[in-house]
Short mmCIF file of C-alpha atoms in Angstrom, two decimals:
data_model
loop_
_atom_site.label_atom_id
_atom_site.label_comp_id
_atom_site.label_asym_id
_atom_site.label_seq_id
_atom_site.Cartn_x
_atom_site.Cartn_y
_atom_site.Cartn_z
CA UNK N 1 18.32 18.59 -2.66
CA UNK N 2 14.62 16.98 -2.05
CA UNK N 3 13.47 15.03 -4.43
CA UNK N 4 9.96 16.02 -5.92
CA UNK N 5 7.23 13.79 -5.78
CA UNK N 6 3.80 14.36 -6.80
CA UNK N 7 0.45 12.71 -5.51
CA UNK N 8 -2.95 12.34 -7.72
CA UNK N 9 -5.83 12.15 -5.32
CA UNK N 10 -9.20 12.32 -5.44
CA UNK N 11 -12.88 9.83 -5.20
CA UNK N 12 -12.97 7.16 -7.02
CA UNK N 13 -14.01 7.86 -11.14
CA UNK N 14 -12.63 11.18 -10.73
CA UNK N 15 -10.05 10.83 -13.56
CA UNK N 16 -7.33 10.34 -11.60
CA UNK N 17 -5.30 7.68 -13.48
CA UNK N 18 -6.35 9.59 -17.08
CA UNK N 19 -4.31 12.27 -15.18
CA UNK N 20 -1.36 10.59 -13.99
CA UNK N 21 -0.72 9.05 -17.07
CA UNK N 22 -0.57 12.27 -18.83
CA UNK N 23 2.07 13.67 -16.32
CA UNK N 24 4.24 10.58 -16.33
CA UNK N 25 4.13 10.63 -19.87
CA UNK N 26 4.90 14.41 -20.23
CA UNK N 27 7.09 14.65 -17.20
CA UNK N 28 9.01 10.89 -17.50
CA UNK N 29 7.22 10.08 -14.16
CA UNK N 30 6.75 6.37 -12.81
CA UNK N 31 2.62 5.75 -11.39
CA UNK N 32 2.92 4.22 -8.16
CA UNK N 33 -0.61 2.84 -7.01
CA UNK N 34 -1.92 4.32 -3.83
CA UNK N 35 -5.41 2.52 -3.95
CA UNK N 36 -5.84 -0.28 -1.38
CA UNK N 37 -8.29 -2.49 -3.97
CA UNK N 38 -5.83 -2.23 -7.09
CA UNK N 39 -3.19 -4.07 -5.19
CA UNK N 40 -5.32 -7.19 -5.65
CA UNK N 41 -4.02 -9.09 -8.32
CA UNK N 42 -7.27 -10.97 -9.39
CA UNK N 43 -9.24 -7.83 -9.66
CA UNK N 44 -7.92 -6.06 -12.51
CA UNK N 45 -11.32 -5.46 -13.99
CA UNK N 46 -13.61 -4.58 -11.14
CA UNK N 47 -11.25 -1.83 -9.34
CA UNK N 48 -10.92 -0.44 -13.15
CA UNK N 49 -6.75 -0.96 -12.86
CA UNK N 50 -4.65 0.73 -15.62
CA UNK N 51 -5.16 -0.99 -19.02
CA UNK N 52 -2.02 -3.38 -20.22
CA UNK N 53 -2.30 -0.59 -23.08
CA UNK N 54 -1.89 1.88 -20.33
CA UNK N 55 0.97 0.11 -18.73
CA UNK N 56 2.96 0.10 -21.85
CA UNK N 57 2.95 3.91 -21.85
CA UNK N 58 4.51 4.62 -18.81
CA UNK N 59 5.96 2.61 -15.68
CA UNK N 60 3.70 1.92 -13.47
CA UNK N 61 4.28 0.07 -10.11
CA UNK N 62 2.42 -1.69 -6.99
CA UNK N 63 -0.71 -2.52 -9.44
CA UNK N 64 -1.87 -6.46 -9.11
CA UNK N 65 1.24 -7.04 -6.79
CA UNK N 66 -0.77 -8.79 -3.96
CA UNK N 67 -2.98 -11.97 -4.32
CA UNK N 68 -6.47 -11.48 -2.83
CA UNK N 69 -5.84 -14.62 0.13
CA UNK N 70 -3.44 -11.82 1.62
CA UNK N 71 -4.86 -8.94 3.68
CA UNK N 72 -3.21 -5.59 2.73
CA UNK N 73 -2.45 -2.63 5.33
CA UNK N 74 -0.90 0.41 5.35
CA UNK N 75 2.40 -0.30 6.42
CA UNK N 76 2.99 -2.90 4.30
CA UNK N 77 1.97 -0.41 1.49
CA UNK N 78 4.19 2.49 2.80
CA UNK N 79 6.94 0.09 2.71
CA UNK N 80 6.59 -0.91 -1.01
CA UNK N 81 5.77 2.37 -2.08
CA UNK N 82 8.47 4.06 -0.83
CA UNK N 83 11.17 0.96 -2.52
CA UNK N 84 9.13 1.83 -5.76
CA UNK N 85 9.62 5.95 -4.97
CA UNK N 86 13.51 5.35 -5.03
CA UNK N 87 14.02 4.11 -8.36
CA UNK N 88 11.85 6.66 -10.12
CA UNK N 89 12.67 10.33 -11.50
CA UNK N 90 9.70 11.56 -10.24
CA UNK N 91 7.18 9.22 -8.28
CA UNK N 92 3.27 10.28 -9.30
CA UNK N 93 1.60 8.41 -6.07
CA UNK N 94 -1.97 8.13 -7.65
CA UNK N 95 -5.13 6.61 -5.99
CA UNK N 96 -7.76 7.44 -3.63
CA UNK N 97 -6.97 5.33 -0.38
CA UNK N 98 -6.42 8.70 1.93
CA UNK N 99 -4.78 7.00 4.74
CA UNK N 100 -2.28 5.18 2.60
CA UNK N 101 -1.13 8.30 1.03
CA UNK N 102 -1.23 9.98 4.33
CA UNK N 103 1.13 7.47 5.97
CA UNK N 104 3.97 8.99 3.65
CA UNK N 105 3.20 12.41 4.20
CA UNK N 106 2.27 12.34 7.55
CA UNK N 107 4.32 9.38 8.79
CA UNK N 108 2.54 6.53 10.90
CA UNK N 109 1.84 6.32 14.13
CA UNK N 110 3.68 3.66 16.89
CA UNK N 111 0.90 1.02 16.81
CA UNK N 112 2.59 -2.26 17.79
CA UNK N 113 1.99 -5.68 16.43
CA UNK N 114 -1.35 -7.42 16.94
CA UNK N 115 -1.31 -10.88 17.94
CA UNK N 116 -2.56 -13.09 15.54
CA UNK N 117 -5.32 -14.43 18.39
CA UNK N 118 -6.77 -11.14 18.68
CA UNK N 119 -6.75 -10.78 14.68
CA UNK N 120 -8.44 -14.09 14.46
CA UNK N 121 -11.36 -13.13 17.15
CA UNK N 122 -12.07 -9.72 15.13
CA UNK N 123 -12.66 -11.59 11.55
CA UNK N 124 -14.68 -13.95 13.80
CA UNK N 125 -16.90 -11.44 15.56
CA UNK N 126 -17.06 -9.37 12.05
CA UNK N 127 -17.75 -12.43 10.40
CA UNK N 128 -20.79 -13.73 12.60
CA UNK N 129 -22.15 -10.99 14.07
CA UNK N 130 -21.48 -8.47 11.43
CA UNK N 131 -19.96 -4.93 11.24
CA UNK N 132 -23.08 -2.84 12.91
CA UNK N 133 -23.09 -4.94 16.39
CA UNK N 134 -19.26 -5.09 16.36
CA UNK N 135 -18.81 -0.94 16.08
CA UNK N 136 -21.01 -1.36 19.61
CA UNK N 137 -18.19 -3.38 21.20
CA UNK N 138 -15.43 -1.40 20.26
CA UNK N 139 -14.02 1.35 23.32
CA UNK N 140 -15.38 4.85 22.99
CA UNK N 141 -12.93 6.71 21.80
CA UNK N 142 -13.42 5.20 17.84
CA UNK N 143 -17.25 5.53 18.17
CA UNK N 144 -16.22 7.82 14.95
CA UNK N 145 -15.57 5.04 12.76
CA UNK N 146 -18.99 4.37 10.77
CA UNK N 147 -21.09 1.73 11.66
CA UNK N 148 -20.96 -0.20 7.96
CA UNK N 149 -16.83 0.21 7.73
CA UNK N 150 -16.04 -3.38 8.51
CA UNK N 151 -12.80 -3.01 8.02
CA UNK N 152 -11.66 -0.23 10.25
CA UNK N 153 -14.03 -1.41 13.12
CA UNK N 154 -12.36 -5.06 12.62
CA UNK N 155 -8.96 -3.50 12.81
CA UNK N 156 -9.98 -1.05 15.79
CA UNK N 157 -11.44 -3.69 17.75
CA UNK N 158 -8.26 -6.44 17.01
CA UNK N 159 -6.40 -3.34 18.36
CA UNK N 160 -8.47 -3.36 21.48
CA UNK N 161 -7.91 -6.85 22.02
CA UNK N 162 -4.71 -6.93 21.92
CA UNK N 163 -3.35 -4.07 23.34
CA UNK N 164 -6.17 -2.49 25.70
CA UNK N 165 -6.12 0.69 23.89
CA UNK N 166 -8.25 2.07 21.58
CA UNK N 167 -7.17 2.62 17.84
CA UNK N 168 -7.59 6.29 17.80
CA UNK N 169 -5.60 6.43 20.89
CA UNK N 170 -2.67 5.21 18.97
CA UNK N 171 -3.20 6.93 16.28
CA UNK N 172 -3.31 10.13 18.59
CA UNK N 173 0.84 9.62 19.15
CA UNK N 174 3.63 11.04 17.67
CA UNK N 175 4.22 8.94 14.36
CA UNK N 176 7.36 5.85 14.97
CA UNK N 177 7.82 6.16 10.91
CA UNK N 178 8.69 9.85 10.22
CA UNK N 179 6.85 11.52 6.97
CA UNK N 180 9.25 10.14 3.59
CA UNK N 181 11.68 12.61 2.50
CA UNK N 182 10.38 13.98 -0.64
CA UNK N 183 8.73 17.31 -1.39
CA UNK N 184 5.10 16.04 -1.95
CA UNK N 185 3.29 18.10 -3.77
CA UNK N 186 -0.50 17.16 -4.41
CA UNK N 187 -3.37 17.13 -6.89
CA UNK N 188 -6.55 16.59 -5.80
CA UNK N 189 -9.78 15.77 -8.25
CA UNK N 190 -13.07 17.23 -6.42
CA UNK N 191 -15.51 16.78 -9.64
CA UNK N 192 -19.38 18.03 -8.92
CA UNK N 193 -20.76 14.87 -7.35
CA UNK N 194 -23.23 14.70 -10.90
CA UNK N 195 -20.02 14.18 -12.65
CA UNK N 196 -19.16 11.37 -10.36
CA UNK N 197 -22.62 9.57 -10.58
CA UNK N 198 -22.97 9.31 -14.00
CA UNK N 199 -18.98 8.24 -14.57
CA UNK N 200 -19.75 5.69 -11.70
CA UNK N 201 -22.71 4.11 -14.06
CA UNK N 202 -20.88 4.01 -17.33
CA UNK N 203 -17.58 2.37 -15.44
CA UNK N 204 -19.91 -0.19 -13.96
CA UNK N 205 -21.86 -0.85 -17.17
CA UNK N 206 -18.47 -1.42 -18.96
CA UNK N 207 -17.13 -3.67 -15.88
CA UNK N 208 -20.11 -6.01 -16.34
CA UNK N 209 -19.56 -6.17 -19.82
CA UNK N 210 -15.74 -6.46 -19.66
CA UNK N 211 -15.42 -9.28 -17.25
CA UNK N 212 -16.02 -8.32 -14.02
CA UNK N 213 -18.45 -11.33 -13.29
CA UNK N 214 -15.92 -13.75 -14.61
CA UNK N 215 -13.43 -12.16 -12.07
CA UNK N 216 -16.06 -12.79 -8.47
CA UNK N 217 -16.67 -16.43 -9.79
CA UNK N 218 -12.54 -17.23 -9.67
CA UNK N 219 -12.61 -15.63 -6.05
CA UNK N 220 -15.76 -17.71 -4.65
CA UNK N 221 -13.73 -20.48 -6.54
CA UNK N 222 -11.04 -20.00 -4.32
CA UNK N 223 -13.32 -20.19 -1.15
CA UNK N 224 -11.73 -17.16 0.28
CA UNK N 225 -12.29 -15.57 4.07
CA UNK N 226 -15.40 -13.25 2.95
CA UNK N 227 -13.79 -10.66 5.50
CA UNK N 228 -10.43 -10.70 3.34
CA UNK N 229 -10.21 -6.80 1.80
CA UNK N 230 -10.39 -8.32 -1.71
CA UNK N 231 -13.61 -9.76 -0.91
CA UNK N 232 -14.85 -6.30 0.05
CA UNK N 233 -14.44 -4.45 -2.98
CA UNK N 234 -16.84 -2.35 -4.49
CA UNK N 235 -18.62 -4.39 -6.43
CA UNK N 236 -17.48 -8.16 -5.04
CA UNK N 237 -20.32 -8.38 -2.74
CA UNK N 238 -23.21 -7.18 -5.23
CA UNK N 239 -21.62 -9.63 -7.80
CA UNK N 240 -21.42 -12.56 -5.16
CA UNK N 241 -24.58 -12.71 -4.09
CA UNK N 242 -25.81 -12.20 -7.85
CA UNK N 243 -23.59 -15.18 -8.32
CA UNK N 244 -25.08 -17.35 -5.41
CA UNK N 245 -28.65 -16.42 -6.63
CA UNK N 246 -29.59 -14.21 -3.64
CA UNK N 247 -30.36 -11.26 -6.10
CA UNK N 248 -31.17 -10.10 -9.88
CA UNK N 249 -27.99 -8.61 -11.92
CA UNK N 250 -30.26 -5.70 -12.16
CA UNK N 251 -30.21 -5.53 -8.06
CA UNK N 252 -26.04 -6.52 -8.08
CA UNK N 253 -25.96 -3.25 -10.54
CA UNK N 254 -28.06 -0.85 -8.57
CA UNK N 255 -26.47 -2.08 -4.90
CA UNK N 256 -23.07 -1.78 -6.51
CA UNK N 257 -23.84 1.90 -8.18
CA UNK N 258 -25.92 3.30 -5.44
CA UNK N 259 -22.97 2.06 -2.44
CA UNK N 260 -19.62 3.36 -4.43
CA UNK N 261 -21.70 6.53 -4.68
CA UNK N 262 -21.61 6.94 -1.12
CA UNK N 263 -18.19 5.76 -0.62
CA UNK N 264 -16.80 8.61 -3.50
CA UNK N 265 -18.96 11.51 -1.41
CA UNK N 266 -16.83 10.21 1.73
CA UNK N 267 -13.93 10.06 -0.02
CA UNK N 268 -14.32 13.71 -1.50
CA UNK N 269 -14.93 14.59 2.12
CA UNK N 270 -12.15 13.32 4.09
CA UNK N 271 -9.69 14.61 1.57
CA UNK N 272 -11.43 18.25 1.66
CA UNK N 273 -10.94 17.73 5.35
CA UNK N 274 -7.20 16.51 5.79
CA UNK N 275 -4.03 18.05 4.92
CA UNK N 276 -1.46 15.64 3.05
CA UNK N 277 0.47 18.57 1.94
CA UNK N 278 0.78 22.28 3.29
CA UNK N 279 -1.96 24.40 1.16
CA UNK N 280 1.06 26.01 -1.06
CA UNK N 281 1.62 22.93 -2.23
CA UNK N 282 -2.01 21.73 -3.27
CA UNK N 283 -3.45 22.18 -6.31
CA UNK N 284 -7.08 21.51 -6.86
CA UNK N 285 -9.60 20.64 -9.79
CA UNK N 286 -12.69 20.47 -9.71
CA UNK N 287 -13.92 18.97 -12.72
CA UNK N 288 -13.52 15.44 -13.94
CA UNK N 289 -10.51 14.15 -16.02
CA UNK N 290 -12.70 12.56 -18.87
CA UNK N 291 -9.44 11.80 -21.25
CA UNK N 292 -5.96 13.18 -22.07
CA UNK N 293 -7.38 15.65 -24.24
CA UNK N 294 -7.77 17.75 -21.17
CA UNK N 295 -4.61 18.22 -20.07
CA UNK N 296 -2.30 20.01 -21.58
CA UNK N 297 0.18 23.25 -20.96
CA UNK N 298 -2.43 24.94 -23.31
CA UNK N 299 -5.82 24.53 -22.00
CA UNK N 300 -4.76 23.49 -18.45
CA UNK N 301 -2.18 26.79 -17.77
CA UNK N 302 -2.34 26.41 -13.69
CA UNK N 303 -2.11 23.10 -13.50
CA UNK N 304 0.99 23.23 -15.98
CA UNK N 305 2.35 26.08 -13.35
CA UNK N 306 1.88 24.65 -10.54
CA UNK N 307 3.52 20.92 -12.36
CA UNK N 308 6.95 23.44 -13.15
CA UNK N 309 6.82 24.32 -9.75
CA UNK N 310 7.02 21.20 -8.36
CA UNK N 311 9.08 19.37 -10.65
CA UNK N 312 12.04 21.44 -12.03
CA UNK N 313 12.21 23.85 -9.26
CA UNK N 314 14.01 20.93 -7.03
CA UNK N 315 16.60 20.06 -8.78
CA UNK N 316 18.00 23.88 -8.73
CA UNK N 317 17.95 23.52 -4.69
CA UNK N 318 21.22 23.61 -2.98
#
């Protein structure tokens, strides 16, 4: 018998954790974070984590578990995730970090370890000459990775240096960790992008006003590497330099809106675009989960279907 396990994805705002809650709760699922930023334990407010209310009314796991000095990845996430997966009834992976949830479905490729020298010259370069004139360093083959994503072109190029190969090269093999043995099935949010702007605004009005510029002051306190994850965050930068004096809070506000904006239309796109589960076993909304009221067996009858499906239908399996 497989065990079922469900994944909530979708761009950021989308409703996704409104969602999973009401499935854990309904279905005695555990939430197992699959967004990169919500790992960070000192940014509870500004990635919009589950409520301590929240937390109370379900399990959740893998939220706030790593502090911001240490640099998350992917395997490190499939790891944990996967120890978190095997004490639950039914794991409900729920975020919007595409590659992370990938690397269970999909398994990961067999990239080796980088030395820490070559690691050390990427932050460097990223650091000093910034992510634009490091993208033109990097070898051919990941000319795909955007220009402004400082993060894959820092790990792309500290790939380069230390093995001679490109990322996507790697990437390109046959994955060394096999897909996890569960029968994923997936949800995806895909709300009209209006829906997403003006959710993005309200979230950000009530992260300002809910301690969000408390949180960037402790992490310039702690006089962190600016090229840390943690330190990229939507809304971290905007905040710093707010913070420092560089700009208005009404500039921090409309940086921070306008660039998670863009970020939530990519992240709509590359999960239109990639298959974490076989089409059979995606279901897709496109509307925004504003609240719990919305989903129920009565006015959400497919989704409901589709949940049965997935969930009871295992444990009948020979």
């Amino acid at each position: 018998m497989t065990q079922p396990a469900l994944i909530v994805a979708g761009p950021t705002t989308s409703g996704k954790s409104a969602l999973a809650l009401a499935l854990a709760e309904r279905f005695g699922g555990t939430i197992i974070n699959a967004d990169a930023m919500q790992c960070y334990r000192e940014l509870r407010v500004i990635t919009a984590r589950p409520t301590p209310e929240d937390e109370a009314r379900a399990p959740h796991a893998l939220y706030g578990v790593l502090p911001a000095a240490v640099a998350g990845h992917v395997g490190w996430w499939r790891e944990a995730a996967l120890e978190a997966m095997t004490t639950s009834r039914l794991p409900i992976l729920c975020g919007g970090t595409g590659m992370y949830l990938r690397a269970l479905t999909k398994g990961i490729s067999a990239l080796p370890e980088i030395p820490e020298a070559a690691r050390e010259e990427a932050r460097a370069r990223l650091a000093a000459e910034g992510p634009a004139k490091l993208h033109a360093a990097l070898h051919p083959d990941d000319s795909a990775i955007r220009p402004s994503d400082s993060q894959r072109i820092a790990r792309a190029y500290e790939v380069l240096l230390g093995t001679g190969r490109s990322l996507a090269s790697w990437q390109r093999e046959a994955p060394v960790l096999p897909p996890a043995p569960y029968d994923f099935r997936a949800i995806l949010l895909d709300p009209p992008r209006a829906e997403l702007k003006s959710a993005i605004a309200t979230r950000w009005e009530a992260m300002m006003a809910g301690g969000a510029v408390a949180e960037v002051a402790e992490l310039l306190r702690q006089g962190l590497d600016p090229t840390l994850p943690a330190m990229r965050a939507h809304g971290v930068p905007e905040v710093a330099a707010m913070l420092r004096g560089e700009i208005t809070e009404e500039e921090a506000s409309r940086r921070a809106i306008a660039n998670t904006g863009a970020y939530t239309k990519r992240q709509a796109t590359w999960f239109r675009h990639q298959e974490l589960v076989p089409t059979a076993h995606l279901h897709r909304i496109n509307a925004r989960i504003a609240g719990l009221t919305q989903v129920s067996e009565r006015n959400a009858p497919e989704l409901f279907s589709f949940l049965h499906e997935a969930v009871d239908a295992p444990q009948h399996r020979p």
